[in-house]
Amino acid sequence: QVQLVESGGKLVQAGESLRLSCAASGRTSVRYAMAWFRQAPGRERDFVTSISWNGGSTYSADSVKGRFTISRDDAKNTAYLQMNSLKPEDTAVYFCAVGQWASTRVAAAYDVWGQGTQGTVAS
């Protein structure tokens, strides 16, 4: 089993950037697809972006295309979410998750989740 720990969330101003990290431990010898989801208060957990097990494919929600970039460094067992041109509506708890298929945007398809990290964008 793999364990995930997110970090990097903080308060920033609109238009600024933020980079989140997701460190994996445990059964890291197996390559997984990795994804970021986010959940704002009173809302469902929404897909943000994902990356395939070999980094060859990425998928993103329309709301973040051109602003957010997912990457992975398997030597460090870490995935990253680079968020640029942040907007107040990007405020949420950001979760990373691992699963089989990066093309899947449904939260239930991902097997292991981190505890989340809060990102807040002030206007």
JSON list of C-alpha atoms in Angstrom, two decimals:
[
{"chain": "A", "resi": 1, "resn": "GLN", "atom": "CA", "xyz": [0.00, 0.00, 0.00]},
{"chain": "A", "resi": 2, "resn": "VAL", "atom": "CA", "xyz": [1.15, 3.54, -0.70]},
{"chain": "A", "resi": 3, "resn": "GLN", "atom": "CA", "xyz": [0.69, 6.52, 1.59]},
{"chain": "A", "resi": 4, "resn": "LEU", "atom": "CA", "xyz": [0.39, 10.12, 0.37]},
{"chain": "A", "resi": 5, "resn": "VAL", "atom": "CA", "xyz": [1.15, 13.38, 2.12]},
{"chain": "A", "resi": 6, "resn": "GLU", "atom": "CA", "xyz": [0.36, 16.75, 0.55]},
{"chain": "A", "resi": 7, "resn": "SER", "atom": "CA", "xyz": [2.12, 19.97, 1.45]},
{"chain": "A", "resi": 8, "resn": "GLY", "atom": "CA", "xyz": [2.59, 23.52, 0.24]},
{"chain": "A", "resi": 9, "resn": "GLY", "atom": "CA", "xyz": [-0.85, 24.97, 0.76]},
{"chain": "A", "resi": 10, "resn": "LYS", "atom": "CA", "xyz": [-1.02, 28.53, 2.08]},
{"chain": "A", "resi": 11, "resn": "LEU", "atom": "CA", "xyz": [-2.68, 31.92, 1.67]},
{"chain": "A", "resi": 12, "resn": "VAL", "atom": "CA", "xyz": [-1.76, 33.85, -1.48]},
{"chain": "A", "resi": 13, "resn": "GLN", "atom": "CA", "xyz": [-3.12, 36.84, -3.36]},
{"chain": "A", "resi": 14, "resn": "ALA", "atom": "CA", "xyz": [-5.06, 36.61, -6.61]},
{"chain": "A", "resi": 15, "resn": "GLY", "atom": "CA", "xyz": [-2.70, 36.42, -9.57]},
{"chain": "A", "resi": 16, "resn": "GLU", "atom": "CA", "xyz": [0.08, 34.79, -7.58]},
{"chain": "A", "resi": 17, "resn": "SER", "atom": "CA", "xyz": [1.44, 31.27, -7.87]},
{"chain": "A", "resi": 18, "resn": "LEU", "atom": "CA", "xyz": [1.58, 28.29, -5.55]},
{"chain": "A", "resi": 19, "resn": "ARG", "atom": "CA", "xyz": [3.21, 24.87, -5.84]},
{"chain": "A", "resi": 20, "resn": "LEU", "atom": "CA", "xyz": [1.80, 21.89, -4.00]},
{"chain": "A", "resi": 21, "resn": "SER", "atom": "CA", "xyz": [3.69, 18.67, -3.39]},
{"chain": "A", "resi": 22, "resn": "CYS", "atom": "CA", "xyz": [2.46, 15.13, -2.87]},
{"chain": "A", "resi": 23, "resn": "ALA", "atom": "CA", "xyz": [5.02, 12.77, -1.34]},
{"chain": "A", "resi": 24, "resn": "ALA", "atom": "CA", "xyz": [4.43, 9.05, -1.64]},
{"chain": "A", "resi": 25, "resn": "SER", "atom": "CA", "xyz": [5.80, 6.41, 0.67]},
{"chain": "A", "resi": 26, "resn": "GLY", "atom": "CA", "xyz": [5.31, 2.70, 1.11]},
{"chain": "A", "resi": 27, "resn": "ARG", "atom": "CA", "xyz": [4.86, 0.62, -2.01]},
{"chain": "A", "resi": 28, "resn": "THR", "atom": "CA", "xyz": [6.46, 3.13, -4.36]},
{"chain": "A", "resi": 29, "resn": "SER", "atom": "CA", "xyz": [8.05, 0.48, -6.56]},
{"chain": "A", "resi": 30, "resn": "VAL", "atom": "CA", "xyz": [4.74, 0.27, -8.38]},
{"chain": "A", "resi": 31, "resn": "ARG", "atom": "CA", "xyz": [4.07, 3.16, -10.72]},
{"chain": "A", "resi": 32, "resn": "TYR", "atom": "CA", "xyz": [0.63, 4.70, -10.37]},
{"chain": "A", "resi": 33, "resn": "ALA", "atom": "CA", "xyz": [-1.32, 7.35, -12.18]},
{"chain": "A", "resi": 34, "resn": "MET", "atom": "CA", "xyz": [-1.54, 10.37, -9.92]},
{"chain": "A", "resi": 35, "resn": "ALA", "atom": "CA", "xyz": [-4.18, 13.04, -9.71]},
{"chain": "A", "resi": 36, "resn": "TRP", "atom": "CA", "xyz": [-5.10, 16.21, -7.90]},
{"chain": "A", "resi": 37, "resn": "PHE", "atom": "CA", "xyz": [-8.64, 16.93, -6.78]},
{"chain": "A", "resi": 38, "resn": "ARG", "atom": "CA", "xyz": [-9.97, 19.86, -4.83]},
{"chain": "A", "resi": 39, "resn": "GLN", "atom": "CA", "xyz": [-12.90, 20.46, -2.54]},
{"chain": "A", "resi": 40, "resn": "ALA", "atom": "CA", "xyz": [-14.31, 23.85, -1.62]},
{"chain": "A", "resi": 41, "resn": "PRO", "atom": "CA", "xyz": [-16.65, 24.27, 1.37]},
{"chain": "A", "resi": 42, "resn": "GLY", "atom": "CA", "xyz": [-20.08, 22.87, 0.63]},
{"chain": "A", "resi": 43, "resn": "ARG", "atom": "CA", "xyz": [-19.01, 21.41, -2.69]},
{"chain": "A", "resi": 44, "resn": "GLU", "atom": "CA", "xyz": [-18.13, 18.03, -4.09]},
{"chain": "A", "resi": 45, "resn": "ARG", "atom": "CA", "xyz": [-14.56, 16.90, -4.58]},
{"chain": "A", "resi": 46, "resn": "ASP", "atom": "CA", "xyz": [-13.69, 17.97, -8.11]},
{"chain": "A", "resi": 47, "resn": "PHE", "atom": "CA", "xyz": [-11.08, 16.68, -10.51]},
{"chain": "A", "resi": 48, "resn": "VAL", "atom": "CA", "xyz": [-8.26, 19.14, -11.21]},
{"chain": "A", "resi": 49, "resn": "THR", "atom": "CA", "xyz": [-5.56, 17.32, -13.15]},
{"chain": "A", "resi": 50, "resn": "SER", "atom": "CA", "xyz": [-3.85, 13.95, -13.51]},
{"chain": "A", "resi": 51, "resn": "ILE", "atom": "CA", "xyz": [-0.70, 12.39, -14.92]},
{"chain": "A", "resi": 52, "resn": "SER", "atom": "CA", "xyz": [-0.08, 8.90, -16.23]},
{"chain": "A", "resi": 53, "resn": "TRP", "atom": "CA", "xyz": [2.22, 6.40, -14.54]},
{"chain": "A", "resi": 54, "resn": "ASN", "atom": "CA", "xyz": [5.12, 7.28, -16.86]},
{"chain": "A", "resi": 55, "resn": "GLY", "atom": "CA", "xyz": [4.41, 11.01, -17.09]},
{"chain": "A", "resi": 56, "resn": "GLY", "atom": "CA", "xyz": [3.59, 10.71, -20.76]},
{"chain": "A", "resi": 57, "resn": "SER", "atom": "CA", "xyz": [0.01, 11.94, -20.56]},
{"chain": "A", "resi": 58, "resn": "THR", "atom": "CA", "xyz": [-1.72, 14.61, -18.54]},
{"chain": "A", "resi": 59, "resn": "TYR", "atom": "CA", "xyz": [-5.34, 15.61, -18.24]},
{"chain": "A", "resi": 60, "resn": "SER", "atom": "CA", "xyz": [-6.81, 18.79, -16.81]},
{"chain": "A", "resi": 61, "resn": "ALA", "atom": "CA", "xyz": [-10.17, 20.30, -15.99]},
{"chain": "A", "resi": 62, "resn": "ASP", "atom": "CA", "xyz": [-11.18, 23.14, -18.30]},
{"chain": "A", "resi": 63, "resn": "SER", "atom": "CA", "xyz": [-11.20, 25.54, -15.37]},
{"chain": "A", "resi": 64, "resn": "VAL", "atom": "CA", "xyz": [-7.45, 25.15, -14.82]},
{"chain": "A", "resi": 65, "resn": "LYS", "atom": "CA", "xyz": [-6.09, 24.56, -18.33]},
{"chain": "A", "resi": 66, "resn": "GLY", "atom": "CA", "xyz": [-3.29, 26.95, -19.11]},
{"chain": "A", "resi": 67, "resn": "ARG", "atom": "CA", "xyz": [-2.85, 27.84, -15.43]},
{"chain": "A", "resi": 68, "resn": "PHE", "atom": "CA", "xyz": [-2.13, 24.59, -13.56]},
{"chain": "A", "resi": 69, "resn": "THR", "atom": "CA", "xyz": [0.53, 22.01, -14.40]},
{"chain": "A", "resi": 70, "resn": "ILE", "atom": "CA", "xyz": [0.98, 18.57, -12.91]},
{"chain": "A", "resi": 71, "resn": "SER", "atom": "CA", "xyz": [4.35, 16.84, -12.90]},
{"chain": "A", "resi": 72, "resn": "ARG", "atom": "CA", "xyz": [6.04, 13.95, -11.18]},
{"chain": "A", "resi": 73, "resn": "ASP", "atom": "CA", "xyz": [9.53, 13.09, -10.06]},
{"chain": "A", "resi": 74, "resn": "ASP", "atom": "CA", "xyz": [9.64, 9.36, -9.51]},
{"chain": "A", "resi": 75, "resn": "ALA", "atom": "CA", "xyz": [13.18, 9.49, -8.15]},
{"chain": "A", "resi": 76, "resn": "LYS", "atom": "CA", "xyz": [11.73, 11.51, -5.27]},
{"chain": "A", "resi": 77, "resn": "ASN", "atom": "CA", "xyz": [8.38, 9.69, -5.21]},
{"chain": "A", "resi": 78, "resn": "THR", "atom": "CA", "xyz": [6.73, 13.07, -5.43]},
{"chain": "A", "resi": 79, "resn": "ALA", "atom": "CA", "xyz": [4.09, 14.70, -7.61]},
{"chain": "A", "resi": 80, "resn": "TYR", "atom": "CA", "xyz": [3.67, 18.43, -7.95]},
{"chain": "A", "resi": 81, "resn": "LEU", "atom": "CA", "xyz": [0.88, 20.83, -8.80]},
{"chain": "A", "resi": 82, "resn": "GLN", "atom": "CA", "xyz": [2.12, 24.18, -10.08]},
{"chain": "A", "resi": 83, "resn": "MET", "atom": "CA", "xyz": [-0.70, 26.71, -9.91]},
{"chain": "A", "resi": 84, "resn": "ASN", "atom": "CA", "xyz": [-0.30, 30.06, -11.66]},
{"chain": "A", "resi": 85, "resn": "SER", "atom": "CA", "xyz": [-2.60, 33.05, -12.10]},
{"chain": "A", "resi": 86, "resn": "LEU", "atom": "CA", "xyz": [-4.60, 31.97, -9.09]},
{"chain": "A", "resi": 87, "resn": "LYS", "atom": "CA", "xyz": [-8.16, 33.16, -8.61]},
{"chain": "A", "resi": 88, "resn": "PRO", "atom": "CA", "xyz": [-10.29, 33.32, -5.46]},
{"chain": "A", "resi": 89, "resn": "GLU", "atom": "CA", "xyz": [-12.43, 30.50, -6.87]},
{"chain": "A", "resi": 90, "resn": "ASP", "atom": "CA", "xyz": [-9.35, 28.24, -6.71]},
{"chain": "A", "resi": 91, "resn": "THR", "atom": "CA", "xyz": [-9.64, 28.32, -2.92]},
{"chain": "A", "resi": 92, "resn": "ALA", "atom": "CA", "xyz": [-10.09, 24.74, -1.72]},
{"chain": "A", "resi": 93, "resn": "VAL", "atom": "CA", "xyz": [-8.53, 21.82, 0.06]},
{"chain": "A", "resi": 94, "resn": "TYR", "atom": "CA", "xyz": [-6.34, 20.10, -2.50]},
{"chain": "A", "resi": 95, "resn": "PHE", "atom": "CA", "xyz": [-5.98, 16.32, -2.38]},
{"chain": "A", "resi": 96, "resn": "CYS", "atom": "CA", "xyz": [-3.65, 14.05, -4.28]},
{"chain": "A", "resi": 97, "resn": "ALA", "atom": "CA", "xyz": [-4.60, 10.50, -5.14]},
{"chain": "A", "resi": 98, "resn": "VAL", "atom": "CA", "xyz": [-3.24, 7.47, -6.96]},
{"chain": "A", "resi": 99, "resn": "GLY", "atom": "CA", "xyz": [-5.05, 5.08, -9.24]},
{"chain": "A", "resi": 100, "resn": "GLN", "atom": "CA", "xyz": [-4.73, 2.96, -12.35]},
{"chain": "A", "resi": 101, "resn": "TRP", "atom": "CA", "xyz": [-5.80, 5.30, -15.13]},
{"chain": "A", "resi": 102, "resn": "ALA", "atom": "CA", "xyz": [-4.94, 8.98, -15.41]},
{"chain": "A", "resi": 103, "resn": "SER", "atom": "CA", "xyz": [-7.75, 9.48, -17.92]},
{"chain": "A", "resi": 104, "resn": "THR", "atom": "CA", "xyz": [-10.27, 8.82, -15.16]},
{"chain": "A", "resi": 105, "resn": "ARG", "atom": "CA", "xyz": [-11.72, 11.98, -13.62]},
{"chain": "A", "resi": 106, "resn": "VAL", "atom": "CA", "xyz": [-13.98, 10.29, -11.11]},
{"chain": "A", "resi": 107, "resn": "ALA", "atom": "CA", "xyz": [-12.82, 10.43, -7.51]},
{"chain": "A", "resi": 108, "resn": "ALA", "atom": "CA", "xyz": [-14.18, 6.96, -6.73]},
{"chain": "A", "resi": 109, "resn": "ALA", "atom": "CA", "xyz": [-11.76, 5.46, -9.27]},
{"chain": "A", "resi": 110, "resn": "TYR", "atom": "CA", "xyz": [-8.74, 6.52, -7.24]},
{"chain": "A", "resi": 111, "resn": "ASP", "atom": "CA", "xyz": [-7.62, 4.11, -4.56]},
{"chain": "A", "resi": 112, "resn": "VAL", "atom": "CA", "xyz": [-5.46, 6.03, -2.11]},
{"chain": "A", "resi": 113, "resn": "TRP", "atom": "CA", "xyz": [-5.77, 9.62, -0.93]},
{"chain": "A", "resi": 114, "resn": "GLY", "atom": "CA", "xyz": [-3.73, 12.07, 1.07]},
{"chain": "A", "resi": 115, "resn": "GLN", "atom": "CA", "xyz": [-5.15, 14.16, 3.89]},
{"chain": "A", "resi": 116, "resn": "GLY", "atom": "CA", "xyz": [-5.29, 17.35, 1.82]},
{"chain": "A", "resi": 117, "resn": "THR", "atom": "CA", "xyz": [-3.68, 20.76, 2.01]},
{"chain": "A", "resi": 118, "resn": "GLN", "atom": "CA", "xyz": [-5.53, 24.07, 2.15]},
{"chain": "A", "resi": 119, "resn": "GLY", "atom": "CA", "xyz": [-4.91, 26.61, -0.56]},
{"chain": "A", "resi": 120, "resn": "THR", "atom": "CA", "xyz": [-6.55, 30.01, -0.10]},
{"chain": "A", "resi": 121, "resn": "VAL", "atom": "CA", "xyz": [-6.57, 32.79, -2.69]},
{"chain": "A", "resi": 122, "resn": "ALA", "atom": "CA", "xyz": [-7.47, 36.24, -1.43]},
{"chain": "A", "resi": 123, "resn": "SER", "atom": "CA", "xyz": [-9.01, 38.77, -3.80]}
]
